[in-house]
């Protein structure tokens, strides 16, 4: 049981390049999330998927797109990377089957640098 | 705007002492409360969840919730150098709306346990 996995662990992009961050969970969780974490800003929600087939914007969605490929996988795409997107990106998942438990479990993160 | 406030620290305590971490939240309808520990360069790790007023103990950790005062705290007894990390408070509003799927995070309190 690997929990939440993310690939890649590190990435360097040039301004204008595109890339997709991958996330998968093996806990049969319904909801999945993408956050970014910047010094002094805390964790900020980019997009989330409440359940398979749905996605919604979070606090900072501009410049990103997401795909909930199936129940296990949730990807984050940067179409044209900008230096402001340099950050650490975390994927998380949460089960809806154990309310009122709304615990989220995080993946190991992707450190992205855009030059 | 939902807000979660924490003192940024650093909070320094000697080894063996009690570390007390505090968090206030703005949304009176909040129902679920979480403490995450984040070591430098790592992802947030869930250490405590609390849903009802009062205390919840798990090993050396005690979470305290006072919904009337909109206040949640984390006590770490017999603090160890390995407890040195940033502690994130997170709050979920619950219910059935879009907010029920989201956690709002504080910016974290950095704890340093001095040997």
PDB file of C-alpha atoms in Angstrom:
ATOM      1  CA  UNK A   1       0.000   0.000   0.000  1.00  0.00           C
ATOM      2  CA  UNK A   2       1.967   2.974  -1.315  1.00  0.00           C
ATOM      3  CA  UNK A   3      -0.610   5.649  -0.363  1.00  0.00           C
ATOM      4  CA  UNK A   4      -0.281   8.726  -2.591  1.00  0.00           C
ATOM      5  CA  UNK A   5       2.515   8.746  -5.161  1.00  0.00           C
ATOM      6  CA  UNK A   6       3.688  11.625  -7.327  1.00  0.00           C
ATOM      7  CA  UNK A   7       5.971  11.870 -10.332  1.00  0.00           C
ATOM      8  CA  UNK A   8       8.371  13.410 -11.006  1.00  0.00           C
ATOM      9  CA  UNK A   9      10.090  14.326  -7.730  1.00  0.00           C
ATOM     10  CA  UNK A  10      12.023  17.199  -9.285  1.00  0.00           C
ATOM     11  CA  UNK A  11      11.652  19.135 -12.518  1.00  0.00           C
ATOM     12  CA  UNK A  12      13.292  22.153 -14.112  1.00  0.00           C
ATOM     13  CA  UNK A  13      11.438  23.884 -16.923  1.00  0.00           C
ATOM     14  CA  UNK A  14      12.149  26.849 -19.105  1.00  0.00           C
ATOM     15  CA  UNK A  15       9.548  29.606 -19.343  1.00  0.00           C
ATOM     16  CA  UNK A  16       6.879  28.639 -21.847  1.00  0.00           C
ATOM     17  CA  UNK A  17       7.432  24.882 -21.633  1.00  0.00           C
ATOM     18  CA  UNK A  18       4.622  22.580 -20.664  1.00  0.00           C
ATOM     19  CA  UNK A  19       4.508  19.568 -18.399  1.00  0.00           C
ATOM     20  CA  UNK A  20       2.149  17.283 -16.534  1.00  0.00           C
ATOM     21  CA  UNK A  21       2.517  16.298 -12.890  1.00  0.00           C
ATOM     22  CA  UNK A  22       1.154  12.852 -12.149  1.00  0.00           C
ATOM     23  CA  UNK A  23      -0.556  11.677  -8.968  1.00  0.00           C
ATOM     24  CA  UNK A  24      -1.981   8.297  -8.051  1.00  0.00           C
ATOM     25  CA  UNK A  25      -3.505   6.852  -4.874  1.00  0.00           C
ATOM     26  CA  UNK A  26      -4.179   3.248  -3.960  1.00  0.00           C
ATOM     27  CA  UNK A  27      -6.439   3.868  -0.955  1.00  0.00           C
ATOM     28  CA  UNK A  28      -9.699   3.801  -2.943  1.00  0.00           C
ATOM     29  CA  UNK A  29     -10.280   7.438  -1.971  1.00  0.00           C
ATOM     30  CA  UNK A  30     -12.927   9.469  -3.745  1.00  0.00           C
ATOM     31  CA  UNK A  31     -11.520  13.003  -3.526  1.00  0.00           C
ATOM     32  CA  UNK A  32      -8.155  14.209  -4.769  1.00  0.00           C
ATOM     33  CA  UNK A  33      -6.415  17.570  -4.510  1.00  0.00           C
ATOM     34  CA  UNK A  34      -3.527  19.593  -5.902  1.00  0.00           C
ATOM     35  CA  UNK A  35      -1.785  22.156  -3.683  1.00  0.00           C
ATOM     36  CA  UNK A  36       1.204  24.387  -4.085  1.00  0.00           C
ATOM     37  CA  UNK A  37       3.382  25.463  -1.178  1.00  0.00           C
ATOM     38  CA  UNK A  38       5.483  28.588  -1.275  1.00  0.00           C
ATOM     39  CA  UNK A  39       7.585  30.131   1.530  1.00  0.00           C
ATOM     40  CA  UNK A  40       5.451  32.424   3.659  1.00  0.00           C
ATOM     41  CA  UNK A  41       2.272  31.529   1.747  1.00  0.00           C
ATOM     42  CA  UNK A  42       1.392  28.179   3.220  1.00  0.00           C
ATOM     43  CA  UNK A  43      -0.490  25.493   1.323  1.00  0.00           C
ATOM     44  CA  UNK A  44      -2.822  26.812  -1.338  1.00  0.00           C
ATOM     45  CA  UNK A  45      -5.386  24.718  -3.176  1.00  0.00           C
ATOM     46  CA  UNK A  46      -5.059  24.780  -6.962  1.00  0.00           C
ATOM     47  CA  UNK A  47      -7.762  22.318  -8.065  1.00  0.00           C
ATOM     48  CA  UNK A  48      -9.632  19.434  -6.568  1.00  0.00           C
ATOM     49  CA  UNK A  49     -11.773  16.535  -7.696  1.00  0.00           C
ATOM     50  CA  UNK A  50     -14.545  15.690  -5.258  1.00  0.00           C
ATOM     51  CA  UNK A  51     -15.223  12.407  -7.020  1.00  0.00           C
ATOM     52  CA  UNK A  52     -14.370  10.629 -10.252  1.00  0.00           C
ATOM     53  CA  UNK A  53     -15.629  12.672 -13.188  1.00  0.00           C
ATOM     54  CA  UNK A  54     -15.679  16.055 -11.437  1.00  0.00           C
ATOM     55  CA  UNK A  55     -13.091  18.800 -11.012  1.00  0.00           C
ATOM     56  CA  UNK A  56     -13.317  22.240  -9.408  1.00  0.00           C
ATOM     57  CA  UNK A  57     -11.133  25.280  -9.010  1.00  0.00           C
ATOM     58  CA  UNK A  58      -9.461  26.070  -5.747  1.00  0.00           C
ATOM     59  CA  UNK A  59      -7.842  29.259  -4.544  1.00  0.00           C
ATOM     60  CA  UNK A  60      -5.131  29.611  -7.226  1.00  0.00           C
ATOM     61  CA  UNK A  61      -6.206  27.836 -10.461  1.00  0.00           C
ATOM     62  CA  UNK A  62      -4.845  30.283 -13.061  1.00  0.00           C
ATOM     63  CA  UNK A  63      -2.214  28.755 -15.332  1.00  0.00           C
ATOM     64  CA  UNK A  64      -3.166  25.168 -14.494  1.00  0.00           C
ATOM     65  CA  UNK A  65      -5.455  22.460 -15.798  1.00  0.00           C
ATOM     66  CA  UNK A  66      -6.345  19.123 -14.273  1.00  0.00           C
ATOM     67  CA  UNK A  67      -7.647  15.747 -15.381  1.00  0.00           C
ATOM     68  CA  UNK A  68      -9.225  13.098 -13.178  1.00  0.00           C
ATOM     69  CA  UNK A  69      -8.236  10.166 -15.339  1.00  0.00           C
ATOM     70  CA  UNK A  70      -9.961   7.549 -13.171  1.00  0.00           C
ATOM     71  CA  UNK A  71     -10.595   7.019  -9.484  1.00  0.00           C
ATOM     72  CA  UNK A  72      -6.881   6.465  -8.799  1.00  0.00           C
ATOM     73  CA  UNK A  73      -5.226   9.181 -10.885  1.00  0.00           C
ATOM     74  CA  UNK A  74      -5.356  12.975 -10.905  1.00  0.00           C
ATOM     75  CA  UNK A  75      -2.944  14.954 -13.067  1.00  0.00           C
ATOM     76  CA  UNK A  76      -1.971  18.638 -13.063  1.00  0.00           C
ATOM     77  CA  UNK A  77      -0.871  20.305 -16.276  1.00  0.00           C
ATOM     78  CA  UNK A  78       1.075  23.496 -16.781  1.00  0.00           C
ATOM     79  CA  UNK A  79       0.473  24.551 -20.368  1.00  0.00           C
ATOM     80  CA  UNK A  80       2.985  27.417 -20.512  1.00  0.00           C
ATOM     81  CA  UNK A  81       5.165  27.506 -17.430  1.00  0.00           C
ATOM     82  CA  UNK A  82       6.045  30.836 -15.818  1.00  0.00           C
ATOM     83  CA  UNK A  83       8.660  31.624 -13.149  1.00  0.00           C
ATOM     84  CA  UNK A  84       5.764  32.398 -10.748  1.00  0.00           C
ATOM     85  CA  UNK A  85       4.891  28.701 -10.891  1.00  0.00           C
ATOM     86  CA  UNK A  86       8.171  27.751  -9.245  1.00  0.00           C
ATOM     87  CA  UNK A  87       6.940  25.936  -6.161  1.00  0.00           C
ATOM     88  CA  UNK A  88       6.522  22.619  -4.413  1.00  0.00           C
ATOM     89  CA  UNK A  89       3.407  20.809  -5.582  1.00  0.00           C
ATOM     90  CA  UNK A  90       1.586  18.327  -3.392  1.00  0.00           C
ATOM     91  CA  UNK A  91      -1.171  15.932  -4.325  1.00  0.00           C
ATOM     92  CA  UNK A  92      -3.529  14.685  -1.614  1.00  0.00           C
ATOM     93  CA  UNK A  93      -6.493  12.358  -1.362  1.00  0.00           C
ATOM     94  CA  UNK A  94      -9.428  11.927   0.985  1.00  0.00           C
ATOM     95  CA  UNK A  95     -12.084   9.282   1.421  1.00  0.00           C
ATOM     96  CA  UNK A  96     -15.743  10.266   1.585  1.00  0.00           C
ATOM     97  CA  UNK A  97     -16.702   6.906   2.958  1.00  0.00           C
ATOM     98  CA  UNK A  98     -15.847   7.650   6.562  1.00  0.00           C
ATOM     99  CA  UNK A  99     -17.619  10.912   7.369  1.00  0.00           C
ATOM    100  CA  UNK A 100     -17.131  12.919   9.510  1.00  0.00           C
ATOM    101  CA  UNK A 101     -13.550  12.033   8.751  1.00  0.00           C
ATOM    102  CA  UNK A 102     -12.242  14.528   6.245  1.00  0.00           C
ATOM    103  CA  UNK A 103      -8.615  13.623   6.662  1.00  0.00           C
ATOM    104  CA  UNK A 104      -6.379  14.269   3.711  1.00  0.00           C
ATOM    105  CA  UNK A 105      -3.222  12.309   2.986  1.00  0.00           C
ATOM    106  CA  UNK A 106      -0.395  13.838   1.057  1.00  0.00           C
ATOM    107  CA  UNK A 107       2.028  12.571  -1.544  1.00  0.00           C
ATOM    108  CA  UNK A 108       5.770  13.255  -1.323  1.00  0.00           C
ATOM    109  CA  UNK A 109       5.647  16.341  -3.546  1.00  0.00           C
ATOM    110  CA  UNK A 110       7.196  17.618  -6.773  1.00  0.00           C
ATOM    111  CA  UNK A 111       9.752  20.421  -6.644  1.00  0.00           C
ATOM    112  CA  UNK A 112       9.342  22.500  -9.776  1.00  0.00           C
ATOM    113  CA  UNK A 113      11.676  25.267 -10.887  1.00  0.00           C
ATOM    114  CA  UNK A 114      10.821  27.450 -13.860  1.00  0.00           C
ATOM    115  CA  UNK A 115      13.717  29.496 -15.236  1.00  0.00           C
TER     116      UNK A 115
ATOM    117  CA  UNK B   1     -12.995  34.547   3.558  1.00  0.00           C
ATOM    118  CA  UNK B   2     -12.197  31.548   5.691  1.00  0.00           C
ATOM    119  CA  UNK B   3      -9.011  32.020   7.651  1.00  0.00           C
ATOM    120  CA  UNK B   4      -6.841  29.885   9.883  1.00  0.00           C
ATOM    121  CA  UNK B   5      -4.271  31.729  11.966  1.00  0.00           C
ATOM    122  CA  UNK B   6      -1.160  30.373  13.624  1.00  0.00           C
ATOM    123  CA  UNK B   7       1.880  32.023  15.164  1.00  0.00           C
ATOM    124  CA  UNK B   8       4.720  31.475  12.736  1.00  0.00           C
ATOM    125  CA  UNK B   9       7.275  30.991  15.486  1.00  0.00           C
ATOM    126  CA  UNK B  10       9.849  29.771  15.826  1.00  0.00           C
ATOM    127  CA  UNK B  11       8.744  28.261  19.086  1.00  0.00           C
ATOM    128  CA  UNK B  12      11.719  26.941  21.007  1.00  0.00           C
ATOM    129  CA  UNK B  13      11.299  24.509  23.900  1.00  0.00           C
ATOM    130  CA  UNK B  14      13.858  22.452  25.809  1.00  0.00           C
ATOM    131  CA  UNK B  15      13.890  18.703  25.440  1.00  0.00           C
ATOM    132  CA  UNK B  16      11.404  17.064  27.792  1.00  0.00           C
ATOM    133  CA  UNK B  17       9.183  20.148  28.077  1.00  0.00           C
ATOM    134  CA  UNK B  18       5.611  20.580  26.858  1.00  0.00           C
ATOM    135  CA  UNK B  19       5.228  22.350  23.525  1.00  0.00           C
ATOM    136  CA  UNK B  20       1.951  24.201  23.053  1.00  0.00           C
ATOM    137  CA  UNK B  21       0.846  25.132  19.539  1.00  0.00           C
ATOM    138  CA  UNK B  22      -2.216  27.276  18.956  1.00  0.00           C
ATOM    139  CA  UNK B  23      -4.603  27.913  16.081  1.00  0.00           C
ATOM    140  CA  UNK B  24      -7.670  30.102  15.619  1.00  0.00           C
ATOM    141  CA  UNK B  25     -10.174  29.926  12.791  1.00  0.00           C
ATOM    142  CA  UNK B  26     -12.708  32.374  11.439  1.00  0.00           C
ATOM    143  CA  UNK B  27     -15.549  30.134  10.203  1.00  0.00           C
ATOM    144  CA  UNK B  28     -17.902  29.375  13.083  1.00  0.00           C
ATOM    145  CA  UNK B  29     -19.462  26.539  11.080  1.00  0.00           C
ATOM    146  CA  UNK B  30     -16.204  24.566  10.951  1.00  0.00           C
ATOM    147  CA  UNK B  31     -16.592  20.989  12.048  1.00  0.00           C
ATOM    148  CA  UNK B  32     -13.339  19.090  11.534  1.00  0.00           C
ATOM    149  CA  UNK B  33      -9.869  20.045  12.696  1.00  0.00           C
ATOM    150  CA  UNK B  34      -6.492  18.577  11.911  1.00  0.00           C
ATOM    151  CA  UNK B  35      -2.858  18.908  12.854  1.00  0.00           C
ATOM    152  CA  UNK B  36      -0.170  18.051  10.339  1.00  0.00           C
ATOM    153  CA  UNK B  37       3.557  17.813  10.954  1.00  0.00           C
ATOM    154  CA  UNK B  38       5.914  18.803   8.160  1.00  0.00           C
ATOM    155  CA  UNK B  39       9.626  18.184   8.325  1.00  0.00           C
ATOM    156  CA  UNK B  40      11.820  20.406   6.201  1.00  0.00           C
ATOM    157  CA  UNK B  41      11.730  19.258   2.589  1.00  0.00           C
ATOM    158  CA  UNK B  42       9.000  16.694   3.239  1.00  0.00           C
ATOM    159  CA  UNK B  43       5.244  16.524   2.770  1.00  0.00           C
ATOM    160  CA  UNK B  44       2.654  17.203   5.494  1.00  0.00           C
ATOM    161  CA  UNK B  45       1.898  14.189   7.674  1.00  0.00           C
ATOM    162  CA  UNK B  46      -1.403  13.922   9.529  1.00  0.00           C
ATOM    163  CA  UNK B  47      -0.823  13.480  13.263  1.00  0.00           C
ATOM    164  CA  UNK B  48      -4.128  14.379  14.917  1.00  0.00           C
ATOM    165  CA  UNK B  49      -7.756  14.958  14.019  1.00  0.00           C
ATOM    166  CA  UNK B  50     -10.470  16.256  16.348  1.00  0.00           C
ATOM    167  CA  UNK B  51     -14.179  16.779  15.762  1.00  0.00           C
ATOM    168  CA  UNK B  52     -15.730  17.426  19.187  1.00  0.00           C
ATOM    169  CA  UNK B  53     -15.098  19.969  21.922  1.00  0.00           C
ATOM    170  CA  UNK B  54     -12.619  18.842  24.519  1.00  0.00           C
ATOM    171  CA  UNK B  55      -9.370  16.936  24.505  1.00  0.00           C
ATOM    172  CA  UNK B  56      -8.171  14.046  22.384  1.00  0.00           C
ATOM    173  CA  UNK B  57      -4.999  12.243  23.356  1.00  0.00           C
ATOM    174  CA  UNK B  58      -2.753  10.055  21.210  1.00  0.00           C
ATOM    175  CA  UNK B  59       0.537   9.102  22.793  1.00  0.00           C
ATOM    176  CA  UNK B  60       2.500  12.266  23.554  1.00  0.00           C
ATOM    177  CA  UNK B  61       0.083  14.404  21.538  1.00  0.00           C
ATOM    178  CA  UNK B  62      -3.094  16.036  22.830  1.00  0.00           C
ATOM    179  CA  UNK B  63      -5.412  18.051  20.624  1.00  0.00           C
ATOM    180  CA  UNK B  64      -7.785  20.482  22.317  1.00  0.00           C
ATOM    181  CA  UNK B  65     -10.843  22.016  20.668  1.00  0.00           C
ATOM    182  CA  UNK B  66     -13.019  24.888  21.863  1.00  0.00           C
ATOM    183  CA  UNK B  67     -15.607  25.704  19.196  1.00  0.00           C
ATOM    184  CA  UNK B  68     -17.134  28.560  21.201  1.00  0.00           C
ATOM    185  CA  UNK B  69     -13.776  30.342  21.184  1.00  0.00           C
ATOM    186  CA  UNK B  70     -12.916  29.079  17.674  1.00  0.00           C
ATOM    187  CA  UNK B  71      -9.659  27.764  18.997  1.00  0.00           C
ATOM    188  CA  UNK B  72      -7.755  24.522  18.559  1.00  0.00           C
ATOM    189  CA  UNK B  73      -4.419  23.622  20.094  1.00  0.00           C
ATOM    190  CA  UNK B  74      -1.843  20.850  20.040  1.00  0.00           C
ATOM    191  CA  UNK B  75       0.188  19.894  23.088  1.00  0.00           C
ATOM    192  CA  UNK B  76       3.307  17.794  22.726  1.00  0.00           C
ATOM    193  CA  UNK B  77       4.456  16.287  26.013  1.00  0.00           C
ATOM    194  CA  UNK B  78       8.052  15.229  26.683  1.00  0.00           C
ATOM    195  CA  UNK B  79       9.194  17.045  23.546  1.00  0.00           C
ATOM    196  CA  UNK B  80      12.044  15.415  21.638  1.00  0.00           C
ATOM    197  CA  UNK B  81      14.484  16.902  19.120  1.00  0.00           C
ATOM    198  CA  UNK B  82      12.758  14.683  16.531  1.00  0.00           C
ATOM    199  CA  UNK B  83       9.599  16.759  17.081  1.00  0.00           C
ATOM    200  CA  UNK B  84      11.353  19.764  15.532  1.00  0.00           C
ATOM    201  CA  UNK B  85       9.232  20.544  12.485  1.00  0.00           C
ATOM    202  CA  UNK B  86       6.570  22.905  11.209  1.00  0.00           C
ATOM    203  CA  UNK B  87       3.081  22.144  12.499  1.00  0.00           C
ATOM    204  CA  UNK B  88       0.146  22.995  10.267  1.00  0.00           C
ATOM    205  CA  UNK B  89      -3.392  23.504  11.527  1.00  0.00           C
ATOM    206  CA  UNK B  90      -6.157  22.673   9.034  1.00  0.00           C
ATOM    207  CA  UNK B  91      -9.898  23.208   9.246  1.00  0.00           C
ATOM    208  CA  UNK B  92     -12.825  21.777   7.289  1.00  0.00           C
ATOM    209  CA  UNK B  93     -16.242  23.411   7.310  1.00  0.00           C
ATOM    210  CA  UNK B  94     -18.104  20.163   6.765  1.00  0.00           C
ATOM    211  CA  UNK B  95     -21.700  20.107   5.573  1.00  0.00           C
ATOM    212  CA  UNK B  96     -22.639  19.206   2.012  1.00  0.00           C
ATOM    213  CA  UNK B  97     -21.503  22.219  -0.043  1.00  0.00           C
ATOM    214  CA  UNK B  98     -18.310  22.736  -2.025  1.00  0.00           C
ATOM    215  CA  UNK B  99     -16.494  23.785   1.129  1.00  0.00           C
ATOM    216  CA  UNK B 100     -17.092  20.374   2.633  1.00  0.00           C
ATOM    217  CA  UNK B 101     -14.420  18.946   0.345  1.00  0.00           C
ATOM    218  CA  UNK B 102     -11.736  21.469   1.221  1.00  0.00           C
ATOM    219  CA  UNK B 103      -9.289  22.068   4.011  1.00  0.00           C
ATOM    220  CA  UNK B 104      -8.100  25.557   4.880  1.00  0.00           C
ATOM    221  CA  UNK B 105      -4.552  25.510   6.209  1.00  0.00           C
ATOM    222  CA  UNK B 106      -2.744  27.871   8.514  1.00  0.00           C
ATOM    223  CA  UNK B 107       0.756  28.909   7.518  1.00  0.00           C
ATOM    224  CA  UNK B 108       2.256  26.774  10.239  1.00  0.00           C
ATOM    225  CA  UNK B 109       4.265  27.161  13.429  1.00  0.00           C
ATOM    226  CA  UNK B 110       7.910  26.158  13.374  1.00  0.00           C
ATOM    227  CA  UNK B 111       8.862  24.210  16.495  1.00  0.00           C
ATOM    228  CA  UNK B 112      12.432  23.759  17.602  1.00  0.00           C
ATOM    229  CA  UNK B 113      13.185  21.352  20.466  1.00  0.00           C
ATOM    230  CA  UNK B 114      16.555  22.135  22.011  1.00  0.00           C
ATOM    231  CA  UNK B 115      18.542  19.149  23.371  1.00  0.00           C
TER     232      UNK B 115
END
